[in-house]
């Protein structure tokens, strides 16, 4: 804490920037997510595209509205990402019989082929930043961050 004297005001305690956990979380998060984003760009993919591909892999099939809800993105943003992934040939949309407006999305063969490449980018990025921690420390950090996210009801999947 630093004491600050203002003109005519009483002495006020100002905490140091580096005393805030949020400062350290932001510093690390910016570095980790920035490096990940740049590495994905080398694969002509965005973080948001990676997130949707990973969710489709996990679910097998999903409707665009479900992907929007899971990711915390707007339906419009998800629609644009879907268009990009379809243009790359990584996902396909199948209409529900009798209702052309309802679409179920799934990975194509090309999407399934590229997913391990992108997963390796994610794994390499994590290793770059967190290999300085042993497994117990990584587990403890994950547990603490999960606890903070749950307490603050933070559920959106980070896409930027």
PDB file of C-alpha atoms in Angstrom:
ATOM      1  CA  UNK A   1       0.000   0.000   0.000  1.00  0.00           C
ATOM      2  CA  UNK A   2       1.145   3.485  -0.845  1.00  0.00           C
ATOM      3  CA  UNK A   3      -0.036   6.544   1.049  1.00  0.00           C
ATOM      4  CA  UNK A   4      -1.145   9.368  -1.170  1.00  0.00           C
ATOM      5  CA  UNK A   5      -1.624  12.950  -0.012  1.00  0.00           C
ATOM      6  CA  UNK A   6      -4.068  14.901  -2.134  1.00  0.00           C
ATOM      7  CA  UNK A   7      -4.591  18.631  -2.031  1.00  0.00           C
ATOM      8  CA  UNK A   8      -6.449  19.318   1.162  1.00  0.00           C
ATOM      9  CA  UNK A   9      -7.725  15.720   1.392  1.00  0.00           C
ATOM     10  CA  UNK A  10      -6.724  13.282   4.070  1.00  0.00           C
ATOM     11  CA  UNK A  11      -4.122  10.628   3.427  1.00  0.00           C
ATOM     12  CA  UNK A  12      -5.519   7.767   1.350  1.00  0.00           C
ATOM     13  CA  UNK A  13      -4.097   4.244   0.993  1.00  0.00           C
ATOM     14  CA  UNK A  14      -3.702   3.069  -2.603  1.00  0.00           C
ATOM     15  CA  UNK A  15      -2.882  -0.580  -3.151  1.00  0.00           C
ATOM     16  CA  UNK A  16      -0.083  -1.418  -5.534  1.00  0.00           C
ATOM     17  CA  UNK A  17      -1.017  -2.654  -9.002  1.00  0.00           C
ATOM     18  CA  UNK A  18       0.877  -5.917  -8.567  1.00  0.00           C
ATOM     19  CA  UNK A  19      -0.891  -6.621  -5.265  1.00  0.00           C
ATOM     20  CA  UNK A  20      -4.094  -7.442  -7.192  1.00  0.00           C
ATOM     21  CA  UNK A  21      -4.696 -11.032  -8.288  1.00  0.00           C
ATOM     22  CA  UNK A  22      -6.655  -9.651 -11.228  1.00  0.00           C
ATOM     23  CA  UNK A  23      -3.506  -7.918 -12.459  1.00  0.00           C
ATOM     24  CA  UNK A  24      -1.612 -11.226 -12.540  1.00  0.00           C
ATOM     25  CA  UNK A  25      -4.530 -13.147 -14.047  1.00  0.00           C
ATOM     26  CA  UNK A  26      -4.884 -10.572 -16.817  1.00  0.00           C
ATOM     27  CA  UNK A  27      -1.135 -10.450 -17.453  1.00  0.00           C
ATOM     28  CA  UNK A  28      -0.881 -14.214 -17.800  1.00  0.00           C
ATOM     29  CA  UNK A  29      -4.206 -14.571 -19.643  1.00  0.00           C
ATOM     30  CA  UNK A  30      -3.260 -11.956 -22.237  1.00  0.00           C
ATOM     31  CA  UNK A  31       0.037 -13.702 -22.929  1.00  0.00           C
ATOM     32  CA  UNK A  32      -1.465 -17.210 -23.083  1.00  0.00           C
ATOM     33  CA  UNK A  33      -4.486 -16.279 -25.202  1.00  0.00           C
ATOM     34  CA  UNK A  34      -2.478 -13.986 -27.495  1.00  0.00           C
ATOM     35  CA  UNK A  35       0.073 -16.699 -28.245  1.00  0.00           C
ATOM     36  CA  UNK A  36      -2.707 -19.230 -28.813  1.00  0.00           C
ATOM     37  CA  UNK A  37      -4.541 -16.906 -31.181  1.00  0.00           C
ATOM     38  CA  UNK A  38      -1.363 -16.239 -33.183  1.00  0.00           C
ATOM     39  CA  UNK A  39      -0.545 -19.958 -33.368  1.00  0.00           C
ATOM     40  CA  UNK A  40      -4.072 -20.739 -34.610  1.00  0.00           C
ATOM     41  CA  UNK A  41      -3.794 -17.984 -37.222  1.00  0.00           C
ATOM     42  CA  UNK A  42      -0.852 -19.897 -38.682  1.00  0.00           C
ATOM     43  CA  UNK A  43      -3.381 -22.716 -39.231  1.00  0.00           C
ATOM     44  CA  UNK A  44      -5.868 -20.255 -40.793  1.00  0.00           C
ATOM     45  CA  UNK A  45      -8.189 -20.690 -37.793  1.00  0.00           C
ATOM     46  CA  UNK A  46      -9.556 -18.371 -35.129  1.00  0.00           C
ATOM     47  CA  UNK A  47     -10.041 -19.158 -31.460  1.00  0.00           C
ATOM     48  CA  UNK A  48     -13.824 -18.972 -31.945  1.00  0.00           C
ATOM     49  CA  UNK A  49     -13.613 -21.484 -34.822  1.00  0.00           C
ATOM     50  CA  UNK A  50     -11.506 -23.795 -32.637  1.00  0.00           C
ATOM     51  CA  UNK A  51     -14.058 -23.570 -29.819  1.00  0.00           C
ATOM     52  CA  UNK A  52     -16.984 -24.452 -32.096  1.00  0.00           C
ATOM     53  CA  UNK A  53     -15.064 -27.303 -33.746  1.00  0.00           C
ATOM     54  CA  UNK A  54     -14.135 -28.684 -30.321  1.00  0.00           C
ATOM     55  CA  UNK A  55     -17.743 -28.447 -29.118  1.00  0.00           C
ATOM     56  CA  UNK A  56     -18.996 -30.237 -32.238  1.00  0.00           C
ATOM     57  CA  UNK A  57     -16.408 -32.954 -31.711  1.00  0.00           C
ATOM     58  CA  UNK A  58     -17.588 -33.379 -28.125  1.00  0.00           C
ATOM     59  CA  UNK A  59     -21.301 -33.451 -29.019  1.00  0.00           C
ATOM     60  CA  UNK A  60     -21.250 -35.184 -32.386  1.00  0.00           C
ATOM     61  CA  UNK A  61     -24.018 -32.900 -33.621  1.00  0.00           C
ATOM     62  CA  UNK A  62     -25.379 -29.593 -32.455  1.00  0.00           C
ATOM     63  CA  UNK A  63     -27.783 -26.893 -33.541  1.00  0.00           C
ATOM     64  CA  UNK A  64     -26.395 -23.374 -34.060  1.00  0.00           C
ATOM     65  CA  UNK A  65     -28.486 -22.065 -31.153  1.00  0.00           C
ATOM     66  CA  UNK A  66     -26.944 -24.623 -28.817  1.00  0.00           C
ATOM     67  CA  UNK A  67     -23.454 -23.562 -29.892  1.00  0.00           C
ATOM     68  CA  UNK A  68     -24.360 -19.929 -29.224  1.00  0.00           C
ATOM     69  CA  UNK A  69     -25.625 -20.816 -25.753  1.00  0.00           C
ATOM     70  CA  UNK A  70     -22.561 -22.928 -24.909  1.00  0.00           C
ATOM     71  CA  UNK A  71     -20.044 -20.372 -26.162  1.00  0.00           C
ATOM     72  CA  UNK A  72     -21.780 -17.237 -24.928  1.00  0.00           C
ATOM     73  CA  UNK A  73     -21.609 -15.808 -28.447  1.00  0.00           C
ATOM     74  CA  UNK A  74     -24.581 -14.261 -30.203  1.00  0.00           C
ATOM     75  CA  UNK A  75     -26.465 -16.310 -32.762  1.00  0.00           C
ATOM     76  CA  UNK A  76     -25.254 -13.867 -35.411  1.00  0.00           C
ATOM     77  CA  UNK A  77     -21.606 -14.377 -34.455  1.00  0.00           C
ATOM     78  CA  UNK A  78     -22.052 -18.157 -34.420  1.00  0.00           C
ATOM     79  CA  UNK A  79     -23.715 -17.972 -37.832  1.00  0.00           C
ATOM     80  CA  UNK A  80     -20.675 -16.151 -39.271  1.00  0.00           C
ATOM     81  CA  UNK A  81     -18.287 -18.696 -37.735  1.00  0.00           C
ATOM     82  CA  UNK A  82     -20.395 -21.553 -39.111  1.00  0.00           C
ATOM     83  CA  UNK A  83     -20.227 -19.987 -42.590  1.00  0.00           C
ATOM     84  CA  UNK A  84     -16.411 -19.835 -42.363  1.00  0.00           C
ATOM     85  CA  UNK A  85     -16.158 -23.441 -41.166  1.00  0.00           C
ATOM     86  CA  UNK A  86     -18.511 -24.638 -43.923  1.00  0.00           C
ATOM     87  CA  UNK A  87     -16.438 -22.731 -46.516  1.00  0.00           C
ATOM     88  CA  UNK A  88     -13.336 -24.566 -45.253  1.00  0.00           C
ATOM     89  CA  UNK A  89     -15.206 -27.861 -45.561  1.00  0.00           C
ATOM     90  CA  UNK A  90     -14.759 -28.601 -41.843  1.00  0.00           C
ATOM     91  CA  UNK A  91     -18.416 -28.794 -40.848  1.00  0.00           C
ATOM     92  CA  UNK A  92     -21.650 -29.672 -42.581  1.00  0.00           C
ATOM     93  CA  UNK A  93     -25.238 -28.727 -41.877  1.00  0.00           C
ATOM     94  CA  UNK A  94     -28.070 -31.190 -42.236  1.00  0.00           C
ATOM     95  CA  UNK A  95     -31.660 -30.015 -42.239  1.00  0.00           C
ATOM     96  CA  UNK A  96     -34.233 -31.754 -40.124  1.00  0.00           C
ATOM     97  CA  UNK A  97     -36.729 -33.651 -42.211  1.00  0.00           C
ATOM     98  CA  UNK A  98     -39.782 -31.459 -42.743  1.00  0.00           C
ATOM     99  CA  UNK A  99     -38.138 -28.314 -41.311  1.00  0.00           C
ATOM    100  CA  UNK A 100     -35.467 -26.705 -43.482  1.00  0.00           C
ATOM    101  CA  UNK A 101     -34.922 -23.925 -40.921  1.00  0.00           C
ATOM    102  CA  UNK A 102     -33.623 -26.347 -38.289  1.00  0.00           C
ATOM    103  CA  UNK A 103     -30.034 -27.387 -38.944  1.00  0.00           C
ATOM    104  CA  UNK A 104     -27.848 -29.898 -37.162  1.00  0.00           C
ATOM    105  CA  UNK A 105     -24.144 -29.284 -37.555  1.00  0.00           C
ATOM    106  CA  UNK A 106     -21.452 -31.935 -37.507  1.00  0.00           C
ATOM    107  CA  UNK A 107     -17.797 -32.276 -38.390  1.00  0.00           C
ATOM    108  CA  UNK A 108     -16.851 -33.407 -41.871  1.00  0.00           C
ATOM    109  CA  UNK A 109     -13.970 -35.747 -42.618  1.00  0.00           C
ATOM    110  CA  UNK A 110     -11.830 -32.632 -43.222  1.00  0.00           C
ATOM    111  CA  UNK A 111     -12.854 -31.179 -39.870  1.00  0.00           C
ATOM    112  CA  UNK A 112     -12.031 -34.419 -38.072  1.00  0.00           C
ATOM    113  CA  UNK A 113      -8.673 -34.525 -39.879  1.00  0.00           C
ATOM    114  CA  UNK A 114      -7.778 -30.935 -38.854  1.00  0.00           C
ATOM    115  CA  UNK A 115      -8.982 -31.156 -35.255  1.00  0.00           C
ATOM    116  CA  UNK A 116      -5.896 -33.087 -33.977  1.00  0.00           C
ATOM    117  CA  UNK A 117      -3.632 -30.472 -35.599  1.00  0.00           C
ATOM    118  CA  UNK A 118      -5.491 -27.680 -33.787  1.00  0.00           C
ATOM    119  CA  UNK A 119      -5.560 -29.646 -30.534  1.00  0.00           C
ATOM    120  CA  UNK A 120      -1.774 -29.978 -30.774  1.00  0.00           C
ATOM    121  CA  UNK A 121      -1.555 -26.182 -31.105  1.00  0.00           C
ATOM    122  CA  UNK A 122      -3.591 -25.849 -27.896  1.00  0.00           C
ATOM    123  CA  UNK A 123      -1.501 -28.467 -26.079  1.00  0.00           C
ATOM    124  CA  UNK A 124       1.767 -26.858 -27.194  1.00  0.00           C
ATOM    125  CA  UNK A 125       0.565 -23.438 -26.072  1.00  0.00           C
ATOM    126  CA  UNK A 126      -0.403 -24.777 -22.632  1.00  0.00           C
ATOM    127  CA  UNK A 127       2.943 -26.540 -22.312  1.00  0.00           C
ATOM    128  CA  UNK A 128       4.812 -23.362 -23.271  1.00  0.00           C
ATOM    129  CA  UNK A 129       3.229 -21.380 -20.455  1.00  0.00           C
ATOM    130  CA  UNK A 130       2.521 -23.960 -17.761  1.00  0.00           C
ATOM    131  CA  UNK A 131       5.342 -26.502 -17.930  1.00  0.00           C
ATOM    132  CA  UNK A 132       7.080 -24.475 -15.205  1.00  0.00           C
ATOM    133  CA  UNK A 133       4.446 -25.933 -12.854  1.00  0.00           C
ATOM    134  CA  UNK A 134       4.467 -29.547 -11.751  1.00  0.00           C
ATOM    135  CA  UNK A 135       1.295 -31.608 -12.121  1.00  0.00           C
ATOM    136  CA  UNK A 136       0.104 -30.905  -8.572  1.00  0.00           C
ATOM    137  CA  UNK A 137       0.537 -27.156  -9.126  1.00  0.00           C
ATOM    138  CA  UNK A 138      -1.340 -27.285 -12.452  1.00  0.00           C
ATOM    139  CA  UNK A 139      -4.144 -29.249 -10.780  1.00  0.00           C
ATOM    140  CA  UNK A 140      -4.276 -26.754  -7.892  1.00  0.00           C
ATOM    141  CA  UNK A 141      -4.343 -23.778 -10.288  1.00  0.00           C
ATOM    142  CA  UNK A 142      -7.124 -25.381 -12.354  1.00  0.00           C
ATOM    143  CA  UNK A 143      -9.100 -26.122  -9.176  1.00  0.00           C
ATOM    144  CA  UNK A 144      -8.725 -22.556  -7.891  1.00  0.00           C
ATOM    145  CA  UNK A 145      -9.663 -20.960 -11.220  1.00  0.00           C
ATOM    146  CA  UNK A 146     -12.641 -23.315 -11.550  1.00  0.00           C
ATOM    147  CA  UNK A 147     -13.747 -22.322  -8.052  1.00  0.00           C
ATOM    148  CA  UNK A 148     -13.506 -18.595  -8.848  1.00  0.00           C
ATOM    149  CA  UNK A 149     -15.421 -19.105 -12.118  1.00  0.00           C
ATOM    150  CA  UNK A 150     -18.169 -21.099 -10.375  1.00  0.00           C
ATOM    151  CA  UNK A 151     -18.474 -18.593  -7.522  1.00  0.00           C
ATOM    152  CA  UNK A 152     -18.865 -15.736 -10.003  1.00  0.00           C
ATOM    153  CA  UNK A 153     -21.080 -17.745 -12.367  1.00  0.00           C
ATOM    154  CA  UNK A 154     -18.641 -17.410 -15.234  1.00  0.00           C
ATOM    155  CA  UNK A 155     -19.776 -20.002 -17.765  1.00  0.00           C
ATOM    156  CA  UNK A 156     -19.024 -18.552 -21.189  1.00  0.00           C
ATOM    157  CA  UNK A 157     -16.315 -20.292 -23.166  1.00  0.00           C
ATOM    158  CA  UNK A 158     -13.472 -17.856 -23.921  1.00  0.00           C
ATOM    159  CA  UNK A 159     -13.294 -17.220 -27.644  1.00  0.00           C
ATOM    160  CA  UNK A 160     -10.959 -14.210 -27.775  1.00  0.00           C
TER     161      UNK A 160
END
